[in-house]
Coordinates of C-alpha atoms in Angstrom, one line a residue:
X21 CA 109.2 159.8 191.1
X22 CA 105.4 160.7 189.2
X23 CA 104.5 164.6 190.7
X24 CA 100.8 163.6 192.4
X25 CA 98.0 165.8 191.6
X26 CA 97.1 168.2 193.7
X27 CA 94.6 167.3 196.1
X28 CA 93.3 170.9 196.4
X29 CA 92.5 171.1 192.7
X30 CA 90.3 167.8 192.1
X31 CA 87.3 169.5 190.9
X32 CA 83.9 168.0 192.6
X33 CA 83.8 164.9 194.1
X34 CA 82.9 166.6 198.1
X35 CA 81.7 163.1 199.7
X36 CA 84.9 161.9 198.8
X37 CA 87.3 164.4 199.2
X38 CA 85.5 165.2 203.2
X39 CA 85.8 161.3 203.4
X40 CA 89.6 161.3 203.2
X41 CA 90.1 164.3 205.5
X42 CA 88.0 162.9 208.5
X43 CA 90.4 159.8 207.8
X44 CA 93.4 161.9 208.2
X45 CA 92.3 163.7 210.9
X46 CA 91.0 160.1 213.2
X47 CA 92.3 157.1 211.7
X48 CA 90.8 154.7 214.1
X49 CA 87.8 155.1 212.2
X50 CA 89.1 152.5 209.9
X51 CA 89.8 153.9 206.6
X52 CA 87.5 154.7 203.2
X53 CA 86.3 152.5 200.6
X54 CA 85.5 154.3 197.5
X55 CA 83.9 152.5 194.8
X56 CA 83.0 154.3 191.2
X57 CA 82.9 154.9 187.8
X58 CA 86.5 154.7 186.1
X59 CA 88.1 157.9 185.6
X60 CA 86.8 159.8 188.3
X61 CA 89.5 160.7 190.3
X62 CA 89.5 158.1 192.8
X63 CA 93.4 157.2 192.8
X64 CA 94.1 160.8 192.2
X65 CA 92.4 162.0 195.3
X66 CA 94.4 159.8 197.4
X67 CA 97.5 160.2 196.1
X68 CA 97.0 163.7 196.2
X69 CA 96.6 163.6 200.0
X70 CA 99.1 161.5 200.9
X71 CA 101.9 164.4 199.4
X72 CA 100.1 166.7 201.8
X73 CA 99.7 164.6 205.2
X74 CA 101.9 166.8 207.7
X75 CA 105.1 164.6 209.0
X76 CA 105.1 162.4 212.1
X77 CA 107.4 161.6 215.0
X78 CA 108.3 158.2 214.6
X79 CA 112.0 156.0 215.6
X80 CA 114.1 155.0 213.0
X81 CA 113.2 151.7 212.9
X82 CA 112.0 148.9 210.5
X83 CA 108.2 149.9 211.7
X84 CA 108.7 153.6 212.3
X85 CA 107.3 153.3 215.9
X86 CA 106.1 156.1 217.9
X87 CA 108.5 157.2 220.6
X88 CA 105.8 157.9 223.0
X89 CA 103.9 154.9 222.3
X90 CA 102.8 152.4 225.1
X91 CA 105.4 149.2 224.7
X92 CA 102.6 146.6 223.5
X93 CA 102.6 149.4 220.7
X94 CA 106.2 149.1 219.7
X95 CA 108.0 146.5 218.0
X96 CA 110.6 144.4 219.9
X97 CA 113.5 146.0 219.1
X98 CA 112.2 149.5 219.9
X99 CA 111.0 147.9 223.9
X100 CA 114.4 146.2 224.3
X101 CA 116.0 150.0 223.5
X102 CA 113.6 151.4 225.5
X103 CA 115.1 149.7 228.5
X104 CA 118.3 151.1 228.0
X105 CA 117.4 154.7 227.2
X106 CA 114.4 156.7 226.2
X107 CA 113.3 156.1 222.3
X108 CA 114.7 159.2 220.1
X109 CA 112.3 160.3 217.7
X110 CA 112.6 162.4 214.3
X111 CA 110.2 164.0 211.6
X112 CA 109.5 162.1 208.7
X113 CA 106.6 161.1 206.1
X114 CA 103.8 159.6 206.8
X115 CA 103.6 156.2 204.9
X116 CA 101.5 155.4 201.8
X117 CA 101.8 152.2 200.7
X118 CA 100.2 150.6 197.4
X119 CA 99.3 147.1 197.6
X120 CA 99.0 146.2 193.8
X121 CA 96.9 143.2 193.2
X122 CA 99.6 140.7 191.6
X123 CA 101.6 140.9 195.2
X124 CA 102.5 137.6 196.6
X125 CA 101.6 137.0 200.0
X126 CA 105.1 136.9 201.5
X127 CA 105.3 140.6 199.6
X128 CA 102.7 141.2 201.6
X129 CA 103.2 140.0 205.5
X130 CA 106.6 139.0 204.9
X131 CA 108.9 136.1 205.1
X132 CA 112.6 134.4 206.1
X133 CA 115.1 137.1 204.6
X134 CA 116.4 134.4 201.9
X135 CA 120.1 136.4 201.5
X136 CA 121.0 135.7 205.1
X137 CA 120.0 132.6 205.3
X138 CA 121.9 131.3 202.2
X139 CA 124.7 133.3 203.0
X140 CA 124.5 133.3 206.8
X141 CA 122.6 130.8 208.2
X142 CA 120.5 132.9 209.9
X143 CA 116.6 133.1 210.1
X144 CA 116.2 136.6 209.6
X145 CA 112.4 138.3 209.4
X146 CA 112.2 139.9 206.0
X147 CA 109.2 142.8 206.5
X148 CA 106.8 143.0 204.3
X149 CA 104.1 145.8 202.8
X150 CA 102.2 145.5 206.0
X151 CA 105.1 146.6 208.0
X152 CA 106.4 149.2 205.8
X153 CA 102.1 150.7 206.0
X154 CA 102.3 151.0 209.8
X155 CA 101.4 154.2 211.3
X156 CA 100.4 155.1 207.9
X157 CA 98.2 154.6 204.9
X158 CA 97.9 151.0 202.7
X159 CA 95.7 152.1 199.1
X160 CA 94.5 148.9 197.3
X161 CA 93.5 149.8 194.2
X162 CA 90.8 147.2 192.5
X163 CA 90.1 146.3 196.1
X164 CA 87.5 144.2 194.7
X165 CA 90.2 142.5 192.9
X166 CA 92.5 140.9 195.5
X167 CA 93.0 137.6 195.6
X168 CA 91.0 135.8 199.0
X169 CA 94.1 134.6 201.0
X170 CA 95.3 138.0 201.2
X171 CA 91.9 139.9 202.1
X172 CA 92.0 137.0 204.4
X173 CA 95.4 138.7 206.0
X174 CA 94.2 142.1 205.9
X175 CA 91.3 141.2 208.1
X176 CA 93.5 139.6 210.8
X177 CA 95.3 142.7 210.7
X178 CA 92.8 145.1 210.6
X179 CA 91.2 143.3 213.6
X180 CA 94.3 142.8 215.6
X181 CA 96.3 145.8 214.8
X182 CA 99.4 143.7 214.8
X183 CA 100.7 141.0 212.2
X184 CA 101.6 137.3 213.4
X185 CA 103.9 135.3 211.2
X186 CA 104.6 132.0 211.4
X187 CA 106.2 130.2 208.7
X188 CA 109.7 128.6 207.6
X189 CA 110.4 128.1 211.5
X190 CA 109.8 131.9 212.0
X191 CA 107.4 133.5 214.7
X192 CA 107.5 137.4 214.0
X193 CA 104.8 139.7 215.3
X194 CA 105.1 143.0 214.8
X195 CA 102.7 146.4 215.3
X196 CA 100.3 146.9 212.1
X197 CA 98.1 149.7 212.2
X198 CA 97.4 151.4 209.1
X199 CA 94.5 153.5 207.5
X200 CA 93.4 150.9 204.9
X201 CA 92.1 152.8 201.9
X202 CA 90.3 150.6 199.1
X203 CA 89.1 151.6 195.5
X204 CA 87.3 150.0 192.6
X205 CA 84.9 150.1 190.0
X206 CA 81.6 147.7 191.8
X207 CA 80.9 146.3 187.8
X208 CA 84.4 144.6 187.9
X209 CA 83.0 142.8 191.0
X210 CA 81.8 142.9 194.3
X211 CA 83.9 143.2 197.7
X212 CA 83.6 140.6 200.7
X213 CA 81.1 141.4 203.2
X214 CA 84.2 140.9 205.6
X215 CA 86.2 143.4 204.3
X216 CA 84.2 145.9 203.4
X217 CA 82.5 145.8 207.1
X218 CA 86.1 147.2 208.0
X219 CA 86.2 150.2 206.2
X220 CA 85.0 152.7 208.5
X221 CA 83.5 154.8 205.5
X222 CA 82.3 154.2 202.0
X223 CA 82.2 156.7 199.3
X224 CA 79.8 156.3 195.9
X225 CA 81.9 158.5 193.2
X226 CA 80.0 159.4 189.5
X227 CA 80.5 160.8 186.2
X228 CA 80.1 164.6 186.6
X229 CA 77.0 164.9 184.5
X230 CA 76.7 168.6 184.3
X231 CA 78.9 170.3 181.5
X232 CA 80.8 173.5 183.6
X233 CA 81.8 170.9 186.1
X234 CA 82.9 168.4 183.4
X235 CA 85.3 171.1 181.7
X236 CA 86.3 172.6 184.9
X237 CA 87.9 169.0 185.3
X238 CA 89.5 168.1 182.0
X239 CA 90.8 171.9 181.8
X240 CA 92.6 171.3 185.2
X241 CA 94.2 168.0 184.1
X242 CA 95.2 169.5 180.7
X243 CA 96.8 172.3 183.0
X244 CA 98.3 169.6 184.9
X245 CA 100.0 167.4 182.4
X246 CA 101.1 169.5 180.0
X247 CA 103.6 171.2 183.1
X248 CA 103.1 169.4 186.5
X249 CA 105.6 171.5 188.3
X250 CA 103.9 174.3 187.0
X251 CA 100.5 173.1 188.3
X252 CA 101.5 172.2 191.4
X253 CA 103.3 175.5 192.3
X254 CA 100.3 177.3 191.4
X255 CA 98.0 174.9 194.2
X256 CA 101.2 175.0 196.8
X257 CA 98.7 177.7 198.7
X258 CA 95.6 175.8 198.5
X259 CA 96.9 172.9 199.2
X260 CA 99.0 174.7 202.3
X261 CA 95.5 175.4 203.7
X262 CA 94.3 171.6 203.2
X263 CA 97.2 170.7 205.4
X264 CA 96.4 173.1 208.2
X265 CA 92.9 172.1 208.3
X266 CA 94.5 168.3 209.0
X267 CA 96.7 169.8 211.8
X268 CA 94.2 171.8 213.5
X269 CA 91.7 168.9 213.1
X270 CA 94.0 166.3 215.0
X271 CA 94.8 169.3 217.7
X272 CA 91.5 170.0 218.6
X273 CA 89.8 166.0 218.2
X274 CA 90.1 165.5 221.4
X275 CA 88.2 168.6 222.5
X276 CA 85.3 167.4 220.9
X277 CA 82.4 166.5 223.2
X278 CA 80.1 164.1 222.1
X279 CA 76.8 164.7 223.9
X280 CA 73.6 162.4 224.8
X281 CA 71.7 163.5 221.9
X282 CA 74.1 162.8 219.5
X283 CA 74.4 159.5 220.6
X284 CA 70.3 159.0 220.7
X285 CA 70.0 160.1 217.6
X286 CA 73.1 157.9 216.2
X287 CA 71.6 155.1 217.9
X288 CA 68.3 155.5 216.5
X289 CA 69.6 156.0 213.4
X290 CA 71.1 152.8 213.1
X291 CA 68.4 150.8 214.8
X292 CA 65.8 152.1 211.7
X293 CA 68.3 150.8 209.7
X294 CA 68.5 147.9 210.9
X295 CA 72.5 147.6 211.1
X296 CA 74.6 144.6 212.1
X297 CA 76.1 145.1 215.6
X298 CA 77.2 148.2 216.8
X299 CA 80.3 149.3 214.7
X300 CA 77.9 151.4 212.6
X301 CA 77.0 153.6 215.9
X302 CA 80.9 153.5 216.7
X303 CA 81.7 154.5 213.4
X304 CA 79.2 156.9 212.9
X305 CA 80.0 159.0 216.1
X306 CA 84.0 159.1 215.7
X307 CA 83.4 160.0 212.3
X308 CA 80.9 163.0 213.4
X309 CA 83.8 163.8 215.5
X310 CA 86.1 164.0 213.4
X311 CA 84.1 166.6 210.8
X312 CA 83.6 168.6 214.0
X313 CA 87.1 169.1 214.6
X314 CA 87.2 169.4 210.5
X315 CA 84.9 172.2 210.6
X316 CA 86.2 174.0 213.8
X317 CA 84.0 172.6 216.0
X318 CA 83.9 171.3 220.0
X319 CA 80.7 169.4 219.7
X320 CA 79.1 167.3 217.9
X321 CA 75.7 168.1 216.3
X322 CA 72.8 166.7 214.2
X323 CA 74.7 168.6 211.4
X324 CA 77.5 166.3 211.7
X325 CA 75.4 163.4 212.3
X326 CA 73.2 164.0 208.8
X327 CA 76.4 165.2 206.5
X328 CA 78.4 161.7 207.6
X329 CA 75.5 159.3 208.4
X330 CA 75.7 158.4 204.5
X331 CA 79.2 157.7 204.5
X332 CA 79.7 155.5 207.7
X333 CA 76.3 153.5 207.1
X334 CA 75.5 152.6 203.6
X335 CA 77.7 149.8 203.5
X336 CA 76.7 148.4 206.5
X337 CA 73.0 147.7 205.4
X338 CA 71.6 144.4 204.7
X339 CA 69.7 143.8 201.5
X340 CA 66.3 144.2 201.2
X341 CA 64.7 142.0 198.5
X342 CA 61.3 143.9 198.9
X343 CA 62.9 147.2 198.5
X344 CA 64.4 147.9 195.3
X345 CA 65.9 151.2 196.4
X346 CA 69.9 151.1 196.5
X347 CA 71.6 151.2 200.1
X348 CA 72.1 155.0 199.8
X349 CA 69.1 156.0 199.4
X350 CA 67.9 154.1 202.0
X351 CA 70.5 155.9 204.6
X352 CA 69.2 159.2 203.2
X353 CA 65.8 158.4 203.9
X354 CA 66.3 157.4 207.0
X355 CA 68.3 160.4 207.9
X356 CA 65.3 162.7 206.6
X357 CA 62.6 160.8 208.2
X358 CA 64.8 161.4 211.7
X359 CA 66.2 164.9 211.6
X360 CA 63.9 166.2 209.1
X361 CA 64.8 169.3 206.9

């Protein structure tokens, strides 16, 4: 198995890199779409987080279900044990699952186990990439690549929290709830309106352009691939700290008080921008929320509100034809027309 790089030691890239924390930290704020330049350290980010994430309790099961999870949470087998005795749980990874773009779409949601049936006769439920995700993280690279019938299962999905099969006489449904991270280059082509309205947060990455930070970035992957082990021991502190900033984040989330004015000023917010329902607002506010308890913080403030506001609402914007301004700057001059300096 490839040694990731370290997450701790990608050079730059802050919108990003916050981005993925707050996702760790609350992932009903529905995951981060990060769209780019090539070779700017999208894919290396994430993988470099995932190696990080701190453990989970979870039964060992097909689905790794939560032993202290609500029964319409768990997946039948876990409910019919629970009757008999209380669900045993035990420390292990969080999942991160790549979803690479040639994937069928019974690779995907799954499908009748074909080696019992020939050699059984039985309809057995073989799970598929969305089960394996649950409870963790699902990374599509070239998001904007996927084929449409299987964007069209990620949204039922993503909007259920559960996936439904039915096909060759089977009727499975199972518990699905996954951080969905997505990235791409937007010149290889664009993403459904659909899907990218599910990503809780959206993340514009560029081409260093300044020469330190530039070198600062090819010396450190140098470092990294001429000795990975090497590398990696030297960042075991850093990223060490990275990881306690995600456990004390979760701990203190819901401590966080959200008060009036933040939700005012998120609501005005989205109104000047026009937005498309309220998932912006909802968005906006858990994501605030989240950098709080990021940042160390029990309540959410207009700080939050203007270092996230980007993030959570620039893909959520419809397009202007009279203004030829891109979506983010919009957001930002929005934000500076509201809170000011």
């Amino acid at each position: 198995m490839s040694i990731p790089f370290p997450f701790s030691a990608v050079v730059a890239q802050e919108e990003m890199k916050r981005s993925l924390l707050i996702a760790a930290i609350d992932p009903s704020i529905g995951g981060v779409l990060v769209f780019g330049d090539r070779g700017t350290g999208k894919s290396t980010a994430i993988r470099g987080l995932a190696a990080l994430l701190p453990k989970m309790q979870a039964v060992a099961c097909t689905y790794n279900c939560d032993p202290d999870a609500p029964n319409d949470a768990l997946c039948a087998d876990c409910r019919a044990n629970r009757v008999k005795a209380p669900l045993k749980g035990r420390r292990v990874p969080v999942p991160v699952v790549d979803l690479p773009l040639g994937a069928t779409e019974d690779r995907v949601i799954g499908a009748l186990d074909l080696e019992r049936a020939l050699t059984k006769g039985e309809k057995a439920f073989e799970p598929g990439l969305l089960a394996r995700a649950h409870r963790g993280f699902l990374y599509i690279d070239e998001v904007n690549l996927l084929e449409d019938h299987l964007v069209d299962s990620l949204l039922d999905v993503a909007a259920s929290g559960e996936n439904l099969v039915e096909r060759e006489g089977l009727s499975v449904r199972h518990p699905a709830r996954f951080v969905l991270i997505g990235s791409g280059n937007p010149e290889e082509g664009e993403l459904r309106p659909q899907l990218q309205d599910r990503f809780g947060l959206s993340v514009e990455v560029k081409t260093p352009g300044d020469l330190p930070t530039r070198m600062k970035v090819v010396r450190a992957r140098d470092a990294f691939e001429r000795d990975p082990e090497a590398f990696v021991k030297k960042c075991k502190r850093n990223d060490g700290k990275v990881r306690r900033l995600i456990e004390k984040g979760r701990a203190l989330l819901p401590e966080v008080v959200v008060p009036d004015a933040s939700l005012e000023q998120a609501g005005r917010l989205c109104i000047k921008l026009g937005t498309d329902g309220l998932r912006g607002e909802l968005t906006l506010i858990r994501a605030a929320r989240a950098l709080a308890a990021l940042q160390g913080d029990t309540e959410v403030t207009d700080t939050h509100l203007k270092t996230i506001a980007t993030s959570a609402l620039r893909h959520r914007l419809r397009r202007d034809p009279l203004d030829e301004s891109g979506s983010t700057s919009r957001v930002e001059r929005a934000v500076q027309e509201l809170f000011g300096e």
